[in-house]
Coordinates of C-alpha atoms in Angstrom, one line a residue:
X1 CA 13.1 90.7 -19.5
X2 CA 15.7 93.2 -18.3
X3 CA 19.3 93.9 -19.1
X4 CA 21.5 91.5 -21.0
X5 CA 24.6 89.8 -19.7
X6 CA 27.2 89.3 -22.4
X7 CA 29.4 86.3 -22.1
X8 CA 32.5 86.5 -24.2
X9 CA 33.3 82.9 -25.4
X10 CA 36.4 82.2 -27.3
X11 CA 39.4 80.0 -27.3
X12 CA 41.3 81.4 -24.4
X13 CA 38.4 83.8 -23.5
X14 CA 36.0 83.4 -20.7
X15 CA 32.6 84.8 -19.7
X16 CA 32.7 88.0 -17.7
X17 CA 30.5 86.3 -15.1
X18 CA 33.0 83.4 -14.9
X19 CA 35.8 85.8 -14.2
X20 CA 33.8 87.0 -11.2
X21 CA 33.5 83.4 -10.1
X22 CA 29.7 83.3 -10.3
X23 CA 27.3 82.7 -13.1
X24 CA 24.3 85.1 -13.4
X25 CA 20.9 83.8 -12.7
X26 CA 20.0 83.9 -16.4
X27 CA 22.8 81.5 -17.3
X28 CA 21.6 79.2 -14.5
X29 CA 18.1 79.3 -16.1
X30 CA 19.6 78.2 -19.4
X31 CA 21.5 75.4 -17.6
X32 CA 18.2 74.3 -16.0
X33 CA 16.6 74.1 -19.5
X34 CA 19.6 72.1 -20.8
X35 CA 19.4 69.6 -18.0
X36 CA 15.7 69.1 -18.6
X37 CA 16.5 68.3 -22.3
X38 CA 19.3 66.0 -21.3
X39 CA 17.0 64.2 -18.9
X40 CA 14.4 63.7 -21.6
X41 CA 16.9 62.0 -23.9
X42 CA 18.2 59.7 -21.1
X43 CA 14.9 59.0 -19.4
X44 CA 12.8 58.0 -22.4
X45 CA 14.2 54.5 -23.1
X46 CA 14.1 53.5 -19.5
X47 CA 10.5 54.7 -19.0
X48 CA 9.4 53.0 -22.3
X49 CA 11.2 49.8 -21.4
X50 CA 9.0 49.3 -18.3
X51 CA 5.9 50.0 -20.3
X52 CA 6.7 47.5 -23.2
X53 CA 4.8 44.5 -21.8
X54 CA 1.6 46.6 -21.6
X55 CA 2.2 48.1 -25.0
X56 CA 2.5 44.7 -26.6
X57 CA -0.6 43.5 -24.8
X58 CA -2.7 46.3 -26.4
X59 CA -1.1 46.8 -29.8
X60 CA 0.1 43.2 -30.4
X61 CA 3.1 42.7 -32.8
X62 CA 5.3 40.9 -30.3
X63 CA 7.6 39.7 -33.1
X64 CA 8.5 43.4 -33.8
X65 CA 9.0 44.3 -30.1
X66 CA 12.8 44.8 -30.4
X67 CA 12.3 47.4 -33.2
X68 CA 10.6 49.8 -30.8
X69 CA 14.0 50.2 -29.1
X70 CA 16.2 49.5 -32.1
X71 CA 14.4 52.1 -34.3
X72 CA 15.0 54.8 -31.6
X73 CA 18.6 53.8 -31.1
X74 CA 19.4 53.7 -34.8
X75 CA 17.9 57.1 -35.4
X76 CA 19.7 58.6 -32.4
X77 CA 23.1 57.2 -33.3
X78 CA 22.9 58.1 -37.0
X79 CA 21.7 61.7 -36.4
X80 CA 24.1 62.6 -33.6
X81 CA 27.1 63.7 -35.7
X82 CA 24.8 65.4 -38.2
X83 CA 23.2 67.6 -35.5
X84 CA 26.6 68.6 -34.3
X85 CA 27.6 69.7 -37.7
X86 CA 24.4 71.6 -38.4
X87 CA 24.9 73.5 -35.1
X88 CA 28.4 74.5 -36.1
X89 CA 27.3 75.6 -39.6
X90 CA 24.0 77.4 -39.0
X91 CA 23.9 78.2 -35.3
X92 CA 23.6 76.1 -32.1
X93 CA 20.3 77.5 -30.8
X94 CA 18.3 76.8 -33.9
X95 CA 19.6 73.3 -34.2
X96 CA 18.9 72.6 -30.5
X97 CA 15.3 74.0 -30.6
X98 CA 14.7 72.0 -33.8
X99 CA 15.8 68.8 -32.1
X100 CA 13.5 69.5 -29.1
X101 CA 10.5 70.1 -31.4
X102 CA 11.2 66.8 -33.4
X103 CA 11.6 64.9 -30.2
X104 CA 8.3 66.2 -28.8
X105 CA 6.6 65.5 -32.1
X106 CA 7.8 62.0 -32.1
X107 CA 6.7 61.6 -28.4
X108 CA 3.2 62.9 -29.2
X109 CA 2.8 60.6 -32.3
X110 CA 4.2 57.6 -30.3
X111 CA 1.5 58.2 -27.7
X112 CA -1.2 58.2 -30.4
X113 CA 0.1 55.1 -32.2
X114 CA -2.6 52.5 -33.1
X115 CA -0.4 49.6 -34.1
X116 CA 3.2 48.4 -33.7
X117 CA 4.3 49.6 -37.1
X118 CA 3.2 53.2 -36.4
X119 CA 4.9 53.0 -33.0
X120 CA 8.2 51.9 -34.5
X121 CA 8.1 54.7 -37.1
X122 CA 7.2 57.4 -34.6
X123 CA 9.9 56.1 -32.2
X124 CA 12.4 56.6 -35.1
X125 CA 11.2 60.3 -35.4
X126 CA 11.7 60.6 -31.6
X127 CA 15.2 59.2 -31.9
X128 CA 16.1 61.8 -34.6
X129 CA 15.3 64.5 -32.1
X130 CA 17.0 62.7 -29.3
X131 CA 20.3 62.7 -31.3
X132 CA 20.3 66.5 -31.2
X133 CA 19.4 66.8 -27.5
X134 CA 22.6 65.5 -25.9
X135 CA 24.8 67.1 -28.5
X136 CA 23.0 70.4 -28.2
X137 CA 23.4 70.4 -24.4
X138 CA 27.1 69.7 -24.5
X139 CA 27.8 72.1 -27.3
X140 CA 25.8 75.0 -25.8
X141 CA 27.5 74.5 -22.4
X142 CA 30.8 74.6 -24.3
X143 CA 29.7 78.0 -25.8
X144 CA 28.5 79.5 -22.5
X145 CA 31.0 78.3 -20.0
X146 CA 34.8 78.0 -20.6
X147 CA 36.4 74.6 -19.9
X148 CA 38.1 75.9 -16.7
X149 CA 34.7 76.7 -15.2
X150 CA 32.8 73.8 -16.7
X151 CA 33.9 71.3 -14.0
X152 CA 31.5 73.0 -11.6
X153 CA 28.6 71.7 -13.6
X154 CA 29.8 68.1 -13.9
X155 CA 27.9 67.1 -10.8
X156 CA 24.7 68.5 -12.3
X157 CA 25.1 66.4 -15.4
X158 CA 26.1 63.3 -13.5
X159 CA 23.1 63.8 -11.2
X160 CA 20.7 63.9 -14.2
X161 CA 22.2 60.7 -15.5
X162 CA 21.9 59.0 -12.1
X163 CA 18.3 60.3 -11.7
X164 CA 17.4 58.9 -15.2
X165 CA 18.8 55.5 -14.5
X166 CA 17.3 55.1 -11.0
X167 CA 14.0 56.9 -11.6
X168 CA 13.3 55.7 -15.1
X169 CA 12.0 52.2 -14.3
X170 CA 10.1 53.5 -11.2
X171 CA 8.5 56.4 -13.1
X172 CA 7.7 54.1 -16.1
X173 CA 6.0 51.6 -13.9
X174 CA 4.0 54.2 -12.0
X175 CA 2.8 56.0 -15.1
X176 CA 1.9 52.7 -16.9
X177 CA -0.1 51.3 -13.9
X178 CA -2.0 54.5 -13.1
X179 CA -2.3 56.5 -16.4
X180 CA -1.7 54.0 -19.1
X181 CA 1.3 53.3 -21.4
X182 CA 0.5 56.3 -23.7
X183 CA 1.5 58.7 -20.9
X184 CA 5.0 57.1 -21.0
X185 CA 5.3 59.3 -24.1
X186 CA 3.0 62.2 -23.3
X187 CA 5.0 62.9 -20.1
X188 CA 7.8 64.3 -22.3
X189 CA 5.5 67.1 -23.7
X190 CA 5.2 69.4 -20.6
X191 CA 8.9 68.9 -19.7
X192 CA 10.0 69.6 -23.3
X193 CA 7.7 72.6 -23.5
X194 CA 9.4 74.1 -20.4
X195 CA 12.9 73.6 -21.9
X196 CA 11.7 75.0 -25.3
X197 CA 10.3 78.1 -23.7
X198 CA 13.3 78.8 -21.5
X199 CA 15.9 78.3 -24.2
X200 CA 13.8 80.4 -26.7
X201 CA 13.4 83.3 -24.2
X202 CA 16.7 83.4 -22.4
X203 CA 19.4 82.1 -24.7
X204 CA 20.9 84.2 -27.5
X205 CA 23.9 82.8 -29.4
X206 CA 25.6 84.4 -32.4
X207 CA 23.8 83.6 -35.7
X208 CA 25.8 81.7 -38.3
X209 CA 25.3 81.1 -42.0
X210 CA 27.8 78.8 -43.7
X211 CA 28.4 79.5 -47.4
X212 CA 29.1 75.8 -48.0
X213 CA 26.2 73.5 -48.4
X214 CA 25.5 70.4 -46.3
X215 CA 27.7 67.4 -47.2
X216 CA 24.8 65.1 -48.3
X217 CA 27.1 62.3 -49.6
X218 CA 29.0 62.3 -46.3
X219 CA 25.7 62.2 -44.4
X220 CA 24.5 59.3 -46.5
X221 CA 27.7 57.3 -46.1
X222 CA 27.9 57.9 -42.3
X223 CA 24.2 57.0 -41.8
X224 CA 24.5 53.8 -43.7
X225 CA 27.8 52.9 -41.9
X226 CA 26.4 53.6 -38.4
X227 CA 23.1 51.9 -39.1
X228 CA 24.8 48.8 -40.4
X229 CA 27.2 48.5 -37.5
X230 CA 24.5 49.1 -34.8
X231 CA 22.3 46.5 -36.5
X232 CA 25.2 44.0 -36.4
X233 CA 25.7 44.6 -32.7
X234 CA 21.9 44.5 -32.1
X235 CA 21.0 41.4 -34.1
X236 CA 24.3 39.4 -33.8
X237 CA 23.8 36.3 -31.6
X238 CA 20.1 37.0 -31.1
X239 CA 18.1 37.5 -34.3
X240 CA 20.8 35.9 -36.4
X241 CA 23.9 33.9 -35.8
X242 CA 27.2 35.9 -35.8
X243 CA 28.3 33.9 -38.9
X244 CA 25.0 34.2 -40.8
X245 CA 24.8 35.7 -44.2
X246 CA 22.7 38.6 -43.0
X247 CA 25.3 39.6 -40.3
X248 CA 28.2 39.2 -42.8
X249 CA 26.3 41.4 -45.4
X250 CA 25.7 44.2 -42.8
X251 CA 29.3 44.0 -41.6
X252 CA 30.6 44.4 -45.2
X253 CA 28.2 47.3 -46.0
X254 CA 29.0 49.0 -42.7
X255 CA 32.8 48.8 -43.2
X256 CA 32.6 49.8 -46.9
X257 CA 30.4 52.8 -46.0
X258 CA 32.6 54.0 -43.2
X259 CA 35.8 53.6 -45.3
X260 CA 34.1 55.6 -48.1
X261 CA 33.0 58.2 -45.5
X262 CA 36.6 58.7 -44.2
X263 CA 37.9 59.1 -47.8
X264 CA 35.1 61.5 -48.8
X265 CA 35.8 63.7 -45.7
X266 CA 39.2 64.5 -47.1
X267 CA 37.5 65.9 -50.3
X268 CA 34.3 67.5 -49.0
X269 CA 34.1 71.3 -48.9
X270 CA 32.4 71.2 -45.5
X271 CA 32.9 67.7 -44.1
X272 CA 30.4 66.3 -41.6
X273 CA 33.2 65.2 -39.3
X274 CA 36.4 67.2 -40.2
X275 CA 39.2 64.8 -39.8
X276 CA 41.6 67.5 -38.6
X277 CA 40.1 67.3 -35.1
X278 CA 41.6 63.8 -34.7
X279 CA 45.1 65.4 -35.2
X280 CA 44.8 66.4 -31.6
X281 CA 46.2 63.6 -29.5
X282 CA 44.0 64.4 -26.6
X283 CA 40.8 64.4 -28.7
X284 CA 41.6 61.0 -30.2
X285 CA 42.4 59.6 -26.8
X286 CA 39.2 60.9 -25.3
X287 CA 37.3 59.3 -28.2
X288 CA 38.9 56.0 -27.3
X289 CA 38.2 56.4 -23.6
X290 CA 34.6 57.4 -24.3
X291 CA 34.1 54.3 -26.4
X292 CA 35.4 52.0 -23.7
X293 CA 33.5 53.7 -21.0
X294 CA 30.3 53.3 -22.9
X295 CA 31.2 49.7 -23.6
X296 CA 31.7 48.9 -19.9
X297 CA 29.0 51.1 -18.4
X298 CA 26.0 49.9 -20.4
X299 CA 27.2 46.3 -20.1
X300 CA 27.3 46.7 -16.3
X301 CA 23.9 48.3 -16.1
X302 CA 22.5 45.4 -18.1
X303 CA 23.9 42.5 -16.1
X304 CA 24.0 43.8 -12.5
X305 CA 20.2 44.0 -12.1
X306 CA 19.9 40.6 -13.8
X307 CA 22.4 39.1 -11.4
X308 CA 20.7 40.6 -8.3
X309 CA 17.2 39.5 -9.4
X310 CA 18.2 36.0 -10.5
X311 CA 20.8 35.1 -7.9
X312 CA 20.2 37.4 -5.0
X313 CA 16.4 37.4 -5.2
X314 CA 15.9 41.1 -5.5
X315 CA 12.6 42.5 -6.8
X316 CA 12.5 43.5 -10.4
X317 CA 10.1 46.3 -9.6
X318 CA 12.8 48.3 -8.0
X319 CA 15.5 47.4 -10.5
X320 CA 16.7 51.0 -10.8
X321 CA 17.4 51.1 -7.1
X322 CA 19.7 48.1 -7.4
X323 CA 22.2 50.4 -9.2
X324 CA 22.2 53.0 -6.5
X325 CA 25.7 52.2 -5.1
X326 CA 27.3 52.5 -8.5
X327 CA 25.4 55.6 -9.5
X328 CA 25.8 57.3 -6.1
X329 CA 29.6 56.8 -6.2
X330 CA 29.6 58.1 -9.8
X331 CA 27.8 61.2 -8.8
X332 CA 30.1 62.0 -5.8
X333 CA 33.3 61.4 -7.7
X334 CA 32.1 63.4 -10.7
X335 CA 31.3 66.4 -8.5
X336 CA 34.7 66.1 -6.8
X337 CA 36.5 65.8 -10.1
X338 CA 34.7 68.8 -11.4
X339 CA 35.5 71.0 -8.4
X340 CA 39.2 70.0 -8.4
X341 CA 39.5 70.6 -12.1
X342 CA 37.9 74.0 -11.8
X343 CA 40.1 75.0 -8.9
X344 CA 43.4 73.6 -10.1
X345 CA 43.0 73.5 -13.9
X346 CA 44.5 70.0 -13.8
X347 CA 42.7 66.9 -15.1
X348 CA 45.1 64.2 -16.3
X349 CA 45.0 62.4 -12.9
X350 CA 41.2 61.7 -13.2
X351 CA 41.3 59.5 -16.4
X352 CA 44.2 57.5 -14.8
X353 CA 42.4 57.0 -11.5
X354 CA 39.2 56.3 -13.3
X355 CA 40.9 53.6 -15.4
X356 CA 42.3 52.0 -12.3
X357 CA 39.1 52.0 -10.3
X358 CA 37.0 50.8 -13.2
X359 CA 39.3 47.9 -13.9
X360 CA 39.6 46.9 -10.3
X361 CA 35.8 47.3 -9.7
X362 CA 34.9 45.1 -12.7
X363 CA 37.4 42.5 -11.6
X364 CA 35.8 42.5 -8.2
X365 CA 32.3 42.1 -9.8
X366 CA 33.6 39.1 -11.8
X367 CA 34.3 37.4 -8.4
X368 CA 30.6 37.4 -7.4
X369 CA 29.0 34.0 -7.1
X370 CA 25.7 32.5 -5.7
X371 CA 26.9 33.3 -2.1
X372 CA 27.8 36.9 -2.6
X373 CA 25.8 39.2 -0.3
X374 CA 24.1 42.4 -1.4
X375 CA 26.4 44.5 0.8
X376 CA 29.5 43.0 -0.9
X377 CA 28.1 43.4 -4.4
X378 CA 27.1 47.0 -3.5
X379 CA 30.7 47.8 -2.5
X380 CA 32.0 46.4 -5.7
X381 CA 29.6 48.4 -7.7
X382 CA 30.6 51.6 -5.8
X383 CA 34.2 51.0 -7.0
X384 CA 33.1 50.8 -10.6
X385 CA 30.9 53.9 -10.1
X386 CA 33.8 55.9 -8.7
X387 CA 35.8 55.0 -11.7
X388 CA 33.1 56.1 -14.1
X389 CA 32.6 59.3 -12.2
X390 CA 36.2 60.2 -13.0
X391 CA 35.7 59.6 -16.7
X392 CA 32.1 60.4 -17.8
X393 CA 32.3 64.2 -17.9
X394 CA 36.1 64.6 -18.0
X395 CA 36.2 63.0 -21.5
X396 CA 33.8 65.6 -22.9
X397 CA 35.6 68.4 -21.1
X398 CA 39.0 67.5 -22.5
X399 CA 37.6 66.8 -26.0
X400 CA 36.0 70.2 -26.2
X401 CA 39.2 71.8 -24.9
X402 CA 41.2 70.2 -27.7
X403 CA 39.3 71.8 -30.6
X404 CA 38.6 75.3 -31.9
X405 CA 35.3 77.0 -31.1
X406 CA 34.1 76.5 -34.7
X407 CA 34.3 72.7 -34.3
X408 CA 32.6 72.6 -30.8
X409 CA 29.5 70.9 -32.2
X410 CA 31.3 68.1 -34.1
X411 CA 33.7 67.5 -31.2
X412 CA 30.7 67.1 -28.9
X413 CA 28.8 64.9 -31.3
X414 CA 31.8 62.8 -32.2
X415 CA 32.5 62.1 -28.5
X416 CA 28.9 61.3 -27.9
X417 CA 28.8 59.0 -30.9
X418 CA 31.9 57.0 -29.8
X419 CA 30.3 56.5 -26.4
X420 CA 27.0 55.4 -28.1
X421 CA 28.8 53.0 -30.4
X422 CA 30.8 51.7 -27.4
X423 CA 27.6 50.9 -25.5
X424 CA 26.2 49.0 -28.6
X425 CA 29.4 46.9 -28.8
X426 CA 29.5 46.4 -25.1
X427 CA 25.9 45.1 -24.8
X428 CA 26.4 42.9 -27.9
X429 CA 29.8 41.4 -27.0
X430 CA 29.3 41.0 -23.3
X431 CA 25.7 39.8 -24.0
X432 CA 27.0 37.1 -26.4
X433 CA 29.6 35.9 -23.9
X434 CA 27.0 35.9 -21.1
X435 CA 24.4 33.9 -23.1
X436 CA 27.0 31.4 -24.3
X437 CA 28.2 30.8 -20.7
X438 CA 24.7 30.5 -19.3
X439 CA 23.7 27.9 -21.9
X440 CA 26.9 25.9 -21.3
X441 CA 26.4 25.8 -17.5
X442 CA 22.7 25.0 -17.8
X443 CA 23.5 22.1 -20.1
X444 CA 26.1 20.8 -17.6
X445 CA 23.9 21.2 -14.5
X446 CA 20.3 20.6 -15.9
X447 CA 21.0 18.5 -19.0
X448 CA 19.5 19.0 -22.4
X449 CA 16.2 20.4 -20.9
X450 CA 18.1 23.1 -19.2
X451 CA 19.9 24.0 -22.4
X452 CA 16.6 24.2 -24.3
X453 CA 15.1 26.4 -21.7
X454 CA 17.7 29.1 -22.3
X455 CA 18.1 28.6 -26.0
X456 CA 15.8 31.5 -27.0
X457 CA 16.9 33.8 -24.2
X458 CA 19.4 33.4 -21.3
X459 CA 17.6 36.2 -19.4
X460 CA 14.5 34.7 -17.6
X461 CA 12.0 37.1 -16.0
X462 CA 10.9 36.8 -12.4
X463 CA 7.7 35.0 -13.3
X464 CA 9.5 32.4 -15.4
X465 CA 12.1 31.9 -12.7
X466 CA 9.5 31.3 -10.0
X467 CA 7.8 28.6 -12.0
X468 CA 11.0 26.5 -12.3
X469 CA 11.7 23.4 -10.1
X470 CA 14.1 24.1 -7.3
X471 CA 16.9 22.1 -8.9
X472 CA 16.6 23.8 -12.2
X473 CA 16.3 27.2 -10.5
X474 CA 19.5 26.6 -8.6
X475 CA 21.2 25.5 -11.8
X476 CA 20.1 28.8 -13.5
X477 CA 21.4 30.8 -10.6
X478 CA 24.8 29.2 -11.0
X479 CA 24.6 29.8 -14.7
X480 CA 23.8 33.5 -14.3
X481 CA 26.6 33.8 -11.8
X482 CA 29.0 32.2 -14.3
X483 CA 27.8 34.3 -17.1
X484 CA 28.3 37.6 -15.2
X485 CA 31.7 36.4 -14.2
X486 CA 32.7 36.0 -17.8
X487 CA 31.1 39.3 -18.9
X488 CA 32.7 41.4 -16.1
X489 CA 36.1 39.7 -16.6
X490 CA 36.0 40.8 -20.2
X491 CA 35.0 44.3 -19.1
X492 CA 38.0 44.4 -16.7
X493 CA 40.3 43.4 -19.5
X494 CA 38.9 46.1 -21.9
X495 CA 39.1 48.7 -19.1
X496 CA 42.8 48.4 -19.0
X497 CA 42.9 50.2 -22.3
X498 CA 41.4 53.3 -20.5
X499 CA 44.4 53.4 -18.2
X500 CA 46.9 52.9 -21.1
X501 CA 45.2 55.7 -23.1
X502 CA 45.0 58.0 -20.1
X503 CA 48.8 57.7 -19.6
X504 CA 49.3 59.4 -23.0
X505 CA 47.0 62.3 -22.3
X506 CA 48.9 65.6 -22.5
X507 CA 47.7 68.1 -19.8
X508 CA 47.0 71.2 -21.9
X509 CA 45.8 74.2 -19.8
X510 CA 42.0 74.5 -19.9
X511 CA 40.8 77.5 -21.9
X512 CA 39.2 80.2 -19.9
X513 CA 41.7 80.1 -17.0
X514 CA 43.3 83.2 -15.6
X515 CA 46.4 82.9 -17.7
X516 CA 44.5 82.0 -20.9
X517 CA 42.2 85.1 -20.4
X518 CA 45.1 87.5 -20.8
X519 CA 45.5 88.5 -24.4
X520 CA 42.5 86.6 -25.6
X521 CA 41.5 87.4 -29.2
X522 CA 38.2 89.0 -30.1
X523 CA 35.5 86.4 -30.0
X524 CA 31.9 85.7 -30.8
X525 CA 29.5 86.9 -28.2
X526 CA 26.9 84.7 -26.5
X527 CA 24.1 86.8 -25.0
X528 CA 21.9 85.5 -22.2
X529 CA 19.0 87.7 -21.3
X530 CA 18.7 88.2 -17.5
X531 CA 15.3 87.2 -16.1

């Protein structure tokens, strides 16, 4: 280790290196570590999803299979806002390192699980750590790089996301086939160790110590509320009917807990989610846009591979590659949006363009039928991807630009939480619509036998599909085409809200620009050791 490079981070301030137009190598090393951590959080579920059939074959417990994913998702969603607040109160670096350690501990224990109950519990531990990874990445980038310069790194973050979505199933299949399913978890350990070592050695952020204690009641109410709502969206229409007593109970508990949480946040000395951040019009609008983007994005990534496998005859093995047109377009437009934002300081145009492209793209996807070619569907996906590229990172950028530095963590975690909740609602609502439509069409085209065939699940795997008689298989292809039509049409209608919200965004100058730097107040100092 040699000299240190001091980056002055404040509202209106900017790092010395940013003023020179180039980040020092030490900052780039930290960014590399952050991207590794971000990839761990995004890659894990996709790798594990591919390994699940093998896991069930060895451990048994098929009836509890969904909890391997649900336990992880619940822990991630519930812990996300808490990690953001801990970082704001006690220091971002310590919180981030703790989340990495918990994630790696959960990964190691999951790899050693001897039955399905242990695996579910250890996956929940892993999810607790994952909740702090994404929030930590976004908040530390917010500390190190002012908003005006942050656009340069949007392409990097979008690239990690695309890599995780495309490479996850491929990596998961390769690891499971050659090394065994336990390595789907163990593979996190060397990558996490690299991130842990780099962040520990190179990153030095100001130490904090809040005099106020943790808002335990707020944490409890928020955890109960988020857990109940996520369970409703996960179980509704699958494990239980939407009108069942269990779903109604969970809905009531979730609503009551969240209402109580909002009330308590007005009384707490150090609220988990300070409500004053929602007084910023831009922050509230970005939360809405993030929710809708999550709603649409995860719904699209769920149904597009299903359509291409069932209707267009694509191989399930390369399911990640099926999304390449969408993810490639998202990567390119995200990089362009970031560069333009950095150079011009203007960003309002991107949520507007993103809303238009996403709405048009989803409408085009709703037009697909059994005769649509892969080229045509690829072009439609590219339009959706271009819209998402204009929205994914801009929402976080504007949200962070709308709050004070002391609230950077909760702003990052709240934005992430809204996107996560949006994805839960998107998968649930679009999934329910898809399943209902598939069952109706199967009943019309294949009679009562067709309806019974899809009663348990409207998503048949490749092996089940190949065993069907030709007439029934054709009926199923028409049913899937009709189901995706309904799901994507709903997505297009919901996406209109992005455009409406974007029109009300106020283009506030990004902090850290040349004008903002003049007369900046004294600020905390983030120190990054040069390698």
